[in-house]
mmCIF file of C-alpha atoms in Angstrom:
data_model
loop_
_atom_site.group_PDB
_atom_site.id
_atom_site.type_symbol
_atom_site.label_atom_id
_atom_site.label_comp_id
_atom_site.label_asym_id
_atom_site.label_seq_id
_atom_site.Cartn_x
_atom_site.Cartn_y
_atom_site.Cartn_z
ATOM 1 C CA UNK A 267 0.000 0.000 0.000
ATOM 2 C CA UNK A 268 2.492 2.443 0.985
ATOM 3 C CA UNK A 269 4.383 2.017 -2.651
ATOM 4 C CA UNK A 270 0.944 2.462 -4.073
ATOM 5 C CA UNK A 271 0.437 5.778 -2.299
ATOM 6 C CA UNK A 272 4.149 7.083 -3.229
ATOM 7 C CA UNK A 273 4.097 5.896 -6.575
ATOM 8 C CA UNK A 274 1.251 8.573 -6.848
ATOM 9 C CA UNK A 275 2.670 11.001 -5.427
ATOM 10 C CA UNK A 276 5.546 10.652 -7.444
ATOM 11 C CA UNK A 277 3.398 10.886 -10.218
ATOM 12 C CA UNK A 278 2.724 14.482 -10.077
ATOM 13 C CA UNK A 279 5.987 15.862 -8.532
ATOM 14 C CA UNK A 280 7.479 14.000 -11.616
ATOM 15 C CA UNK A 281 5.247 16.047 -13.684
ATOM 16 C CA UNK A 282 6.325 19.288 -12.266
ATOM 17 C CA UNK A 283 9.599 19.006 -12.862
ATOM 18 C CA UNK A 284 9.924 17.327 -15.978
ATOM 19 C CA UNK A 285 8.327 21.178 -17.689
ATOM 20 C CA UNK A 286 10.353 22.850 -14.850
ATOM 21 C CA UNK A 287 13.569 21.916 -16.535
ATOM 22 C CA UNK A 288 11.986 21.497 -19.614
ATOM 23 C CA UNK A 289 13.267 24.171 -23.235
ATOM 24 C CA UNK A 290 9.770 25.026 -23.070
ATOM 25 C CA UNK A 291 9.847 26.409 -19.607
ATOM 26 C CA UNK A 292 13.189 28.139 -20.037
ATOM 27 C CA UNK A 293 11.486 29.707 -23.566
ATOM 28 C CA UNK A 294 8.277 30.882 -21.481
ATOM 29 C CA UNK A 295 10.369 32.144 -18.406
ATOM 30 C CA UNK A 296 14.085 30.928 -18.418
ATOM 31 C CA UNK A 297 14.969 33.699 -20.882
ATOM 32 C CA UNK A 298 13.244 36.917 -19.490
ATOM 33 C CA UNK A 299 15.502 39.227 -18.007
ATOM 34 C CA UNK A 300 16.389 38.252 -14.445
ATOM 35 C CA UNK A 301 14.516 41.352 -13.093
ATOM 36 C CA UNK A 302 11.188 40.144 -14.625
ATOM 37 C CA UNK A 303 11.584 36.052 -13.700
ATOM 38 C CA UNK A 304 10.605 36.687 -10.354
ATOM 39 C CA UNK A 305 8.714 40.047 -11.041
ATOM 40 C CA UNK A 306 4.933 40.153 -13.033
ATOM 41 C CA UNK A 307 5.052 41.546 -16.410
ATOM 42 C CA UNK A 308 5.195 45.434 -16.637
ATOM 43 C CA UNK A 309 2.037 45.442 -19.209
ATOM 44 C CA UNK A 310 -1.074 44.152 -17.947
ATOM 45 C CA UNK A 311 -4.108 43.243 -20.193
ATOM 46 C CA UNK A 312 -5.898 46.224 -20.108
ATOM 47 C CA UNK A 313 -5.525 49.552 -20.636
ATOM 48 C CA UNK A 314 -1.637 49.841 -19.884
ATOM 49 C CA UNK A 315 -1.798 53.812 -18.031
ATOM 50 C CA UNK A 316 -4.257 52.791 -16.115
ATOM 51 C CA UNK A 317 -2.293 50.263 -14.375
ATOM 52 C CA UNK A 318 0.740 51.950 -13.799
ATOM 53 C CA UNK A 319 3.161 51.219 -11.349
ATOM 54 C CA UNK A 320 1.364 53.422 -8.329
ATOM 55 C CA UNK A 321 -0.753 50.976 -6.774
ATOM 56 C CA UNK A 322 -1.684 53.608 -4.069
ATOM 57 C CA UNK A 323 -5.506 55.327 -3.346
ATOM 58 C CA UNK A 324 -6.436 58.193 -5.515
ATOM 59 C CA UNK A 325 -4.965 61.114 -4.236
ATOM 60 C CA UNK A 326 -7.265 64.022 -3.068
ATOM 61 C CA UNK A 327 -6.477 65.684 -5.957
ATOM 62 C CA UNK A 328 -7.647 62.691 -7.706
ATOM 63 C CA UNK A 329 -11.062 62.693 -6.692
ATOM 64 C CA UNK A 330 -11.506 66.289 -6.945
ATOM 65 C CA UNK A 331 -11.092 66.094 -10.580
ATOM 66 C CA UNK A 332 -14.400 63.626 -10.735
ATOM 67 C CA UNK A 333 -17.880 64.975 -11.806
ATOM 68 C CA UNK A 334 -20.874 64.122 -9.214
ATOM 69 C CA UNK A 335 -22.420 61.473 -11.569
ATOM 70 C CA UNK A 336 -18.409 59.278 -11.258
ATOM 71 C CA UNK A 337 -18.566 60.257 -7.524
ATOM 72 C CA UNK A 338 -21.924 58.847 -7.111
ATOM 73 C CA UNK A 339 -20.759 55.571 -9.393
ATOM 74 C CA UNK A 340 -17.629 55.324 -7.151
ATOM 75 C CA UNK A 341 -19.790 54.987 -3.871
ATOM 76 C CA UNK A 342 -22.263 52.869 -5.703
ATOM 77 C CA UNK A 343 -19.864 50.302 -6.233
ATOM 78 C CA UNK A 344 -18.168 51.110 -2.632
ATOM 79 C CA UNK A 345 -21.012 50.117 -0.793
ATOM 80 C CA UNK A 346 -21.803 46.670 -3.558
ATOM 81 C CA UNK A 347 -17.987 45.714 -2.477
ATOM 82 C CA UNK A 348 -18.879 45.992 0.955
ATOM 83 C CA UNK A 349 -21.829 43.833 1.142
ATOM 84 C CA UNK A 350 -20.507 41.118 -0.650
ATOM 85 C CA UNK A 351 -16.750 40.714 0.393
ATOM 86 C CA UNK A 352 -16.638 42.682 3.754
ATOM 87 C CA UNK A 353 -16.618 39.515 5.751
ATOM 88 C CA UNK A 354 -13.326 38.277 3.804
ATOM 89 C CA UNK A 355 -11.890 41.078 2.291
ATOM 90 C CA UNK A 356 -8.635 40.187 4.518
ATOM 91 C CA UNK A 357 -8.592 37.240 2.290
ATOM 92 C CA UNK A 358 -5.352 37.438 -0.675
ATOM 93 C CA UNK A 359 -8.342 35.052 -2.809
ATOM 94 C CA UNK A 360 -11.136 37.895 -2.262
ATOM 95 C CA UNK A 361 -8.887 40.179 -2.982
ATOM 96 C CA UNK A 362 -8.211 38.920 -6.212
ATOM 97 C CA UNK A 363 -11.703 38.349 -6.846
ATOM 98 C CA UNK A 364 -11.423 42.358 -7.714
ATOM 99 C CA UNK A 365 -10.115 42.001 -10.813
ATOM 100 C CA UNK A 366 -13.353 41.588 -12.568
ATOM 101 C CA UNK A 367 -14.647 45.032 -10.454
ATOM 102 C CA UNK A 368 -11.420 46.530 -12.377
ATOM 103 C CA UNK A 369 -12.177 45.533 -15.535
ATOM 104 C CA UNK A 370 -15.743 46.485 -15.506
ATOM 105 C CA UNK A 371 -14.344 50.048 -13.724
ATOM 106 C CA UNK A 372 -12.016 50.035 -17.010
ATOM 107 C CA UNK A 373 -14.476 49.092 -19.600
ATOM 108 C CA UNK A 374 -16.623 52.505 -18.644
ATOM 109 C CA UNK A 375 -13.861 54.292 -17.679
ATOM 110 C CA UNK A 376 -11.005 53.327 -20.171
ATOM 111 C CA UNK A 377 -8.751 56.957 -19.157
ATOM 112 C CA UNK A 378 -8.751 56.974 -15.473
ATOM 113 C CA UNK A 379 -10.634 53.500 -14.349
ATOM 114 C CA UNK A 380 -7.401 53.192 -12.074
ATOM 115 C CA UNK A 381 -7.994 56.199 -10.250
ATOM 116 C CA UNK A 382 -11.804 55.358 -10.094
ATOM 117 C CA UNK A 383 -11.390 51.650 -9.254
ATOM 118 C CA UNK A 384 -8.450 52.625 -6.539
ATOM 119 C CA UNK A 385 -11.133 54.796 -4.917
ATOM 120 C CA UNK A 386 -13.912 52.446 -5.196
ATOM 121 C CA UNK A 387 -11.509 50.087 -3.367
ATOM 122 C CA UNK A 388 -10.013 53.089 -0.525
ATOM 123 C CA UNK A 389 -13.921 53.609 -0.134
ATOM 124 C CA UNK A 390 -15.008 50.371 0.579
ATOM 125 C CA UNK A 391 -11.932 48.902 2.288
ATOM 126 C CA UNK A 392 -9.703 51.748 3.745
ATOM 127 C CA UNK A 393 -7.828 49.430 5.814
ATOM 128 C CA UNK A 394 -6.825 46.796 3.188
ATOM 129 C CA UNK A 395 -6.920 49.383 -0.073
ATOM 130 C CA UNK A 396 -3.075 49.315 -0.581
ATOM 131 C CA UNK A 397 -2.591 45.129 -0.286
ATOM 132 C CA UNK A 398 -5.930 45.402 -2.920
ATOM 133 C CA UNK A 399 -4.844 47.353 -5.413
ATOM 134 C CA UNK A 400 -1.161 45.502 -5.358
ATOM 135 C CA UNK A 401 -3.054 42.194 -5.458
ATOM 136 C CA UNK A 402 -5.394 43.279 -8.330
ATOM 137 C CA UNK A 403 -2.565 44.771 -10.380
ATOM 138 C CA UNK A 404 -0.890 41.283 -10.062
ATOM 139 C CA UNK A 405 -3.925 39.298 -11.106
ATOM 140 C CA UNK A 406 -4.074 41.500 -13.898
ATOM 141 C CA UNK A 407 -0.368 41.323 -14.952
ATOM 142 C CA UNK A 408 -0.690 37.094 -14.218
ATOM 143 C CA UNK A 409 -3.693 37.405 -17.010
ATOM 144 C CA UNK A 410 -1.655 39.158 -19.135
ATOM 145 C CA UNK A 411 0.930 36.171 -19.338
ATOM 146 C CA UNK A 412 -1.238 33.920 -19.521
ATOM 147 C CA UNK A 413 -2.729 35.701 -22.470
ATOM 148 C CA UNK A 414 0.839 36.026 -24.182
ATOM 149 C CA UNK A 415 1.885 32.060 -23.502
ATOM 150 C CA UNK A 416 -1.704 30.602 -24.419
ATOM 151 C CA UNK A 417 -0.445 29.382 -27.590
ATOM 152 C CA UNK A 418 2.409 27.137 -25.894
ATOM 153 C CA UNK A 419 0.360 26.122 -22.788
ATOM 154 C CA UNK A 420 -2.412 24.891 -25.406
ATOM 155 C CA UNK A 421 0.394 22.373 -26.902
ATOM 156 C CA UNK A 422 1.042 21.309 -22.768
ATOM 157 C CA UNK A 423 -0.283 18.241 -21.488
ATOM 158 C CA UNK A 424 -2.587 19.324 -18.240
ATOM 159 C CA UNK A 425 0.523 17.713 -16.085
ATOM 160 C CA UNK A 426 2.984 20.190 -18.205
ATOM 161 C CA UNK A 427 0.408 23.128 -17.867
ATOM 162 C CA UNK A 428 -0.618 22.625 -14.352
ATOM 163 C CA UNK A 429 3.062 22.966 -13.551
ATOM 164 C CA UNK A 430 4.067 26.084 -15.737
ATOM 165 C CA UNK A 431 0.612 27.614 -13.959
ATOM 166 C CA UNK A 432 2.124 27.145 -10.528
ATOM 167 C CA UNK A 433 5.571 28.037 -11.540
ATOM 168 C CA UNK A 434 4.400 31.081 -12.645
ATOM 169 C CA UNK A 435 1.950 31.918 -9.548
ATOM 170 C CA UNK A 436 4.060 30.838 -7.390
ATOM 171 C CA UNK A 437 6.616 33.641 -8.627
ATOM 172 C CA UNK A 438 3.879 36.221 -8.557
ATOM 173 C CA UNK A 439 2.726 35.705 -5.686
ATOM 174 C CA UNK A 440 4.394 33.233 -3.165
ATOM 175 C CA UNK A 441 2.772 31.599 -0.934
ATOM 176 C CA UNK A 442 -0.340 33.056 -1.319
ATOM 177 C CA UNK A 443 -1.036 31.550 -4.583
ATOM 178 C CA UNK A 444 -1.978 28.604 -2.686
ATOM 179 C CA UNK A 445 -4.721 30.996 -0.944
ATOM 180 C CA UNK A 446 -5.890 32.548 -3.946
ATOM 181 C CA UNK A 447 -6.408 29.132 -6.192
ATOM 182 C CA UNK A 448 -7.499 27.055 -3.387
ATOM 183 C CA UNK A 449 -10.363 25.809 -5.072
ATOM 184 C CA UNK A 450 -8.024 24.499 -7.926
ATOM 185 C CA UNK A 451 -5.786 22.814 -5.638
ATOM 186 C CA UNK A 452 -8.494 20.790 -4.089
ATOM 187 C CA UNK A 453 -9.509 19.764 -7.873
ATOM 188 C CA UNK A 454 -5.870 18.772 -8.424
ATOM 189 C CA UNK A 455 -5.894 17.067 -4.924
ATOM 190 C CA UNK A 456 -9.230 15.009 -5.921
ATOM 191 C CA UNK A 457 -7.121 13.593 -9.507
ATOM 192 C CA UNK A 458 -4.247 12.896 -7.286
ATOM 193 C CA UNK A 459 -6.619 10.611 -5.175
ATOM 194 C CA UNK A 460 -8.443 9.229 -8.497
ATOM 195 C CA UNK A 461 -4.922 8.159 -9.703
ATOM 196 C CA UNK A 462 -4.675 6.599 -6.254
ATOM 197 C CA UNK A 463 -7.147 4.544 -5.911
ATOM 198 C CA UNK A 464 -7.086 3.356 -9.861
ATOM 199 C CA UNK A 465 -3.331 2.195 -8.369
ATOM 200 C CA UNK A 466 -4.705 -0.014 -5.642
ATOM 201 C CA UNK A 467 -7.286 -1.742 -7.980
ATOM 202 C CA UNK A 468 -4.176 -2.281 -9.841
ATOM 203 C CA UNK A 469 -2.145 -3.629 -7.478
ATOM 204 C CA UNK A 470 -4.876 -5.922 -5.352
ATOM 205 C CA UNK A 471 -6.318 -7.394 -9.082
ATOM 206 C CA UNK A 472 -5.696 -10.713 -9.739
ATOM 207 C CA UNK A 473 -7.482 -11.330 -13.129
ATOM 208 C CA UNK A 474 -5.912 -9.056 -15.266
ATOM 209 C CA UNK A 475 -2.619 -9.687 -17.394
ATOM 210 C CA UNK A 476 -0.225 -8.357 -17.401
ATOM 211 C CA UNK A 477 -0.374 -5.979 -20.770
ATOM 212 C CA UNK A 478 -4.403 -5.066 -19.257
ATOM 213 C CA UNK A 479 -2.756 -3.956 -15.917
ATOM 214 C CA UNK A 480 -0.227 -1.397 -18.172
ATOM 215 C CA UNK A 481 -2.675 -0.591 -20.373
ATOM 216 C CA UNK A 482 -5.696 0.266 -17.469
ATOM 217 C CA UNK A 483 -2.272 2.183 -15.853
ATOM 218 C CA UNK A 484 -1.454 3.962 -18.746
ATOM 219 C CA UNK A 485 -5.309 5.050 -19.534
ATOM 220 C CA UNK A 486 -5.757 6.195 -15.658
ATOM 221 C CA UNK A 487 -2.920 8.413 -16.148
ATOM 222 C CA UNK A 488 -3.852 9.898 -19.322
ATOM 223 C CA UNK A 489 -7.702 10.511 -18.357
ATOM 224 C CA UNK A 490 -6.330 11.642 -15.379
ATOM 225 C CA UNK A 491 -3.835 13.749 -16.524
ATOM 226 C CA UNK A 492 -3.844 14.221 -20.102
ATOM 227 C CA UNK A 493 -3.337 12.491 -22.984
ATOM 228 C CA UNK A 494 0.616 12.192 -23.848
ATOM 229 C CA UNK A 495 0.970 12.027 -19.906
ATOM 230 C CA UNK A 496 3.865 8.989 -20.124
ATOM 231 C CA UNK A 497 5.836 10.846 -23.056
ATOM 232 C CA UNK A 498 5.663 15.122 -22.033
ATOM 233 C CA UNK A 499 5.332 14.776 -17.993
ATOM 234 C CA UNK A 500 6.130 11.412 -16.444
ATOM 235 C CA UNK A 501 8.531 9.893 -18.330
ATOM 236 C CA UNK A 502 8.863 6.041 -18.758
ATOM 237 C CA UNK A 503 11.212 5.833 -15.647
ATOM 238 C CA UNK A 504 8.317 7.028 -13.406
ATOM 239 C CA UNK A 505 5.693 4.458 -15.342
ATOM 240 C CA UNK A 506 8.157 1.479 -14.946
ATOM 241 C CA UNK A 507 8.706 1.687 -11.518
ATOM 242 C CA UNK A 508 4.889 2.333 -10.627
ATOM 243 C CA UNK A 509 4.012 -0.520 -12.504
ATOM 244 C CA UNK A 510 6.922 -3.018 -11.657
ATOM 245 C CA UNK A 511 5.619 -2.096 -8.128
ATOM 246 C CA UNK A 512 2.488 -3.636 -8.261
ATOM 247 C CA UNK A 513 2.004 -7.446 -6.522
ATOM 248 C CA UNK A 514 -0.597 -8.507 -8.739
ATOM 249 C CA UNK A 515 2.639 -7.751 -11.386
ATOM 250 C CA UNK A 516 5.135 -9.299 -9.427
ATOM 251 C CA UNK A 517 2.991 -12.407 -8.447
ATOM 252 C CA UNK A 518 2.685 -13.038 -11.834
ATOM 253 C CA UNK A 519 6.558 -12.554 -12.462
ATOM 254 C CA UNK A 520 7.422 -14.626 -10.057
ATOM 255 C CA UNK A 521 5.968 -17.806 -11.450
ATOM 256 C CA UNK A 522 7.886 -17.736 -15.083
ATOM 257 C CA UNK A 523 10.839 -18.930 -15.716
ATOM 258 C CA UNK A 524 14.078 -16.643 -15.725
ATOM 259 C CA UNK A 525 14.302 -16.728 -19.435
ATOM 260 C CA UNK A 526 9.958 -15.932 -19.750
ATOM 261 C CA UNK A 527 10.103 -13.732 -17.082
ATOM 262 C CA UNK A 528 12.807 -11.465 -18.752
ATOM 263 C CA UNK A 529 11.261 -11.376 -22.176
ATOM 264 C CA UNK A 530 7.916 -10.438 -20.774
ATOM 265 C CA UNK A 531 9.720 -7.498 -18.608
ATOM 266 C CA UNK A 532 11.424 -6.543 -22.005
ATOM 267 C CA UNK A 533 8.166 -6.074 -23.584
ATOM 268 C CA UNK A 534 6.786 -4.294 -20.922
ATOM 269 C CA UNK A 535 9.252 -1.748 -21.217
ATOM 270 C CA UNK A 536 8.749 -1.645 -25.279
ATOM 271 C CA UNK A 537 4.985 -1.245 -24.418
ATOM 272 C CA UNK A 538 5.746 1.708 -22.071
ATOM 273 C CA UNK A 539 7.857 3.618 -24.680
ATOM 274 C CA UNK A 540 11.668 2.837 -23.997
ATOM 275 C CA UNK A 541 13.683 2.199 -26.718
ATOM 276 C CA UNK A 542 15.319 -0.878 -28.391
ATOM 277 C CA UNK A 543 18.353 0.142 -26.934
ATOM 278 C CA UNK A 544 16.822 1.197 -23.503
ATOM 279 C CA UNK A 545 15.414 -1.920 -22.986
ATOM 280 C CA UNK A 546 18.092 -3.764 -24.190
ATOM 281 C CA UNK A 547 20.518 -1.672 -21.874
ATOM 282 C CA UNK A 548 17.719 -2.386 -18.769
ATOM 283 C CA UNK A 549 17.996 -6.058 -19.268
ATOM 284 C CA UNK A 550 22.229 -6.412 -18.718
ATOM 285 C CA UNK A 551 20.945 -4.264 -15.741
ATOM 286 C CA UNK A 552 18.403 -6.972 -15.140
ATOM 287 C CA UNK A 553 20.880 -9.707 -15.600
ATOM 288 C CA UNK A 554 23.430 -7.894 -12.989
ATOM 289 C CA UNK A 555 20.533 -8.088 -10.205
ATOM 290 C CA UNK A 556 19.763 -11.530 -10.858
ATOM 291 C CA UNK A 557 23.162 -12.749 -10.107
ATOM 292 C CA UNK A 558 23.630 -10.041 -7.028
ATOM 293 C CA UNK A 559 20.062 -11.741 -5.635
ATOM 294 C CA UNK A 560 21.160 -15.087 -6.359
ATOM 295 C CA UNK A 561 24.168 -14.686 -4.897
ATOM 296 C CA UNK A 562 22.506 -12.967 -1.591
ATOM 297 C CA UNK A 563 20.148 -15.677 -1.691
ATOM 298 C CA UNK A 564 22.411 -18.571 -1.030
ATOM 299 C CA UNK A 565 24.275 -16.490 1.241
ATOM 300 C CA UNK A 566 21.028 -15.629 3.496
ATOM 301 C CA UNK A 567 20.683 -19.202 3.472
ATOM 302 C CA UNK A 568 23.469 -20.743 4.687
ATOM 303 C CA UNK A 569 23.939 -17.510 7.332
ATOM 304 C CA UNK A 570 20.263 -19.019 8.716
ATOM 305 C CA UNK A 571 21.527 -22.497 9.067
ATOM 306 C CA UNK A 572 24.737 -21.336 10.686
ATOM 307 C CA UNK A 573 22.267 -19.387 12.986
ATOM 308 C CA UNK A 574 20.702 -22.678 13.822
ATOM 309 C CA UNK A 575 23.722 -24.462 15.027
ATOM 310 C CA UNK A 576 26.276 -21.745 16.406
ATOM 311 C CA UNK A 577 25.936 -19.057 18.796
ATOM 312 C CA UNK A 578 28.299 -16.083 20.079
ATOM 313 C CA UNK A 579 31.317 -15.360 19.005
ATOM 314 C CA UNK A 580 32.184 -18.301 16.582
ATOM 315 C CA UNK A 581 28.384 -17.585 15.092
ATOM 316 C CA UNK A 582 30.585 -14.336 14.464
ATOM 317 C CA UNK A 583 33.005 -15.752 12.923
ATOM 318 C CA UNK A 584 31.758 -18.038 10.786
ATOM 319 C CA UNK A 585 29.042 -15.394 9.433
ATOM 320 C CA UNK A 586 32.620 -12.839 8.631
ATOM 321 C CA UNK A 587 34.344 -15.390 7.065
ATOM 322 C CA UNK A 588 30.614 -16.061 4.881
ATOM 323 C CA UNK A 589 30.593 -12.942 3.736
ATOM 324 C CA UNK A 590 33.913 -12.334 2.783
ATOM 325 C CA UNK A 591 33.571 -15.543 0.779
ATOM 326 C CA UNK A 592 30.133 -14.385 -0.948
ATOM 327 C CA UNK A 593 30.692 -10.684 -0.868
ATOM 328 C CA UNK A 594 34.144 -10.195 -1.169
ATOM 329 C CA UNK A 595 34.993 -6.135 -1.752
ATOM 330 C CA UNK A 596 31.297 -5.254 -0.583
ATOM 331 C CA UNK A 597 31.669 -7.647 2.615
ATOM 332 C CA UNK A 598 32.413 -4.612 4.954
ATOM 333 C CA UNK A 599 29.309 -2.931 3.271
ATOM 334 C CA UNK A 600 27.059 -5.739 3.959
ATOM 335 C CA UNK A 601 28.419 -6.417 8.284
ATOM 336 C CA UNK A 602 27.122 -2.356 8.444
ATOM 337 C CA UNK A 603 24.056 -3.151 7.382
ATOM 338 C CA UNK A 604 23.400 -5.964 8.964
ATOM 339 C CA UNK A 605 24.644 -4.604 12.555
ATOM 340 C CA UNK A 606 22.115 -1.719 12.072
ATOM 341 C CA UNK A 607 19.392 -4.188 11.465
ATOM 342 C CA UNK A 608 18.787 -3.973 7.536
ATOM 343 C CA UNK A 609 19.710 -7.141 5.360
ATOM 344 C CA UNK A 610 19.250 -6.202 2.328
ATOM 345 C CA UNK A 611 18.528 -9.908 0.665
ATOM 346 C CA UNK A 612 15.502 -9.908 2.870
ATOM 347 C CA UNK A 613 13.638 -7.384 0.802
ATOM 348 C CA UNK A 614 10.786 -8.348 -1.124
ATOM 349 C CA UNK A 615 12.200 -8.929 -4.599
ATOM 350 C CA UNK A 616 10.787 -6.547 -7.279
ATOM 351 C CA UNK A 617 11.145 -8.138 -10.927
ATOM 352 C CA UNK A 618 11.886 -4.925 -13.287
ATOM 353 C CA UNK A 619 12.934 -2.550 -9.931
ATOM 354 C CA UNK A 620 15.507 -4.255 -7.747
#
């Protein structure tokens, strides 16, 4: 169970970073002038001199210059604010909410909605006006780049745009971007536990093959995630290992042959997108743990039966001397281990892992 559960987890953080260090990332954000990588873009989506870079209340002066009919608009819209985000204003995700308030402030007044929408907001909210406004202006600068990159996020896969999304928001605006797209998260959070529990059904079935357990993988993931998931965001690494990880996989590995069992791994791995020469690379790997387990094996054997008839300090000799005979250069490496309690050759055996 507790592979199950990491395996998903891994998943996703896989995803992340695979279009973190992906060309496409460094295109979108890698290559912007180190001033504006952490910083939102200077141009917002609307009307650019209304969002300039004072963020601050509208000046007495300011509101002097308004006829009666914008000062009567202005405490209109004051007192709708109030009523229906005065409980949570304190809130970075109400806050934000006030971006579509700006843009209907801008749409009547495309010259000086700023100046009208900063005193809507130093109205309503005098106490929070200045985080408001700097919030708002971010939203609107974060729409702006996602405007400008909607062409490449299109070509993502939801894995690969769900990380370029956070990457970006994250940058914006730290850790409250997990405040303001809570709701999202707890979307995200449900697929994570779809993916989940698709994994145990996986891992606890016993009637279907082997191919139908990659295959019913391999579709979870993509309707999951996104078509393209195994190629773009979790490479074939991620898929082998959650998949080699299953019992009802192993159980079925473990009854072939050596010779069956290794073809039927290799076409696994053709089946999950590697390579001719990946897989046949993966199987002299393959070949190298069968003889290390074989060899640990017969050793963990004949340590038990020297268990059985010796005790103290010749039990401690005859167990050094064992494996120095089986172990040679790593013997040293395996007495650590096994004085701190782990012995490594009594791990379950994972066919296509370990």
């Amino acid at each position: 169970m507790k592979r199950i559960v990491l395996a998903a987890g891994v998943v996703v953080a896989c995803a992340a970073a695979a279009f973190v260090t992906s060309p496409l990332f460094s295109k979108m954000v890698g290559e912007m002038p180190a001033d504006q990588v952490s910083e939102p873009a200077s141009e917002p989506p609307v009307n650019a001199a209304a969002l300039s870079a004072n963020t601050q209340p509208a000046t007495a002066a300011d509101s002097s210059a308004l006829d009666s009919a914008t000062r009567r608009y202005i405490d209109e819209q004051a007192i709708a604010l109030l009523k229906a985000y005065g409980e949570t204003i304190q809130s970075k995700r109400t806050q934000a909410m006030l971006l579509d308030t700006l843009s209907d402030v801008l749409a009547r007044y495309p010259d000086n909605g700023w100046v009208i929408f900063a005193s809507i907001v130093q109205t309503a909210f005098p106490d929070y006006a200045a985080d408001i406004l700097v919030t708002v202006k971010r939203m609107a600068e974060y729409e702006y780049w996602l405007a400008e990159n909607q062409l490449a996020l299109s070509a993502l896969s939801e894995m690969e745009r769900n990380g370029a999304l956070w990457s970006k928001r994250r940058a914006m605006f730290g850790d409250d971007a997990a405040i303001i797209w809570a709701d999202e998260q707890e979307a995200w959070a449900q697929k994570q536990q779809k993916v989940q529990q698709a994994m145990q059904a996986l891992d606890q079935s016993k009637i279907n093959s082997l191919d139908e357990t990659l295959y019913q993988l391999k579709t979870a993931l993509d309707e999951t995630y996104g078509a393209g998931v195994q190629a773009a965001a979790v490479n074939q690494g991620v898929v082998a290992q959650t998949y080699f990880g299953f019992e009802s996989v192993q159980s079925k590995l473990r009854t072939m042959s050596p010779e069956a069992r290794q073809q039927k791994i290799n076409d696994m791995r053709r089946q999950m997108g590697f390579s001719e020469a990946q897989v046949d690379n993966l199987a002299k790997h393959d070949a190298r743990r069968e003889k290390r387990w074989n060899n640990g094996n017969a050793y963990m054997e004949e340590r038990n039966q020297l268990a059985q008839n010796l005790q103290g300090p010749e039990l401690d000799k005859a167990v050094e001397d064992l494996r120095q005979e089986y172990f040679e250069a790593e013997a040293e490496t395996i007495r650590k281990e096994e004085e701190s309690g782990f012995f490594r050759y009594e791990r379950p055996r994972l066919y296509g892992r370990n």
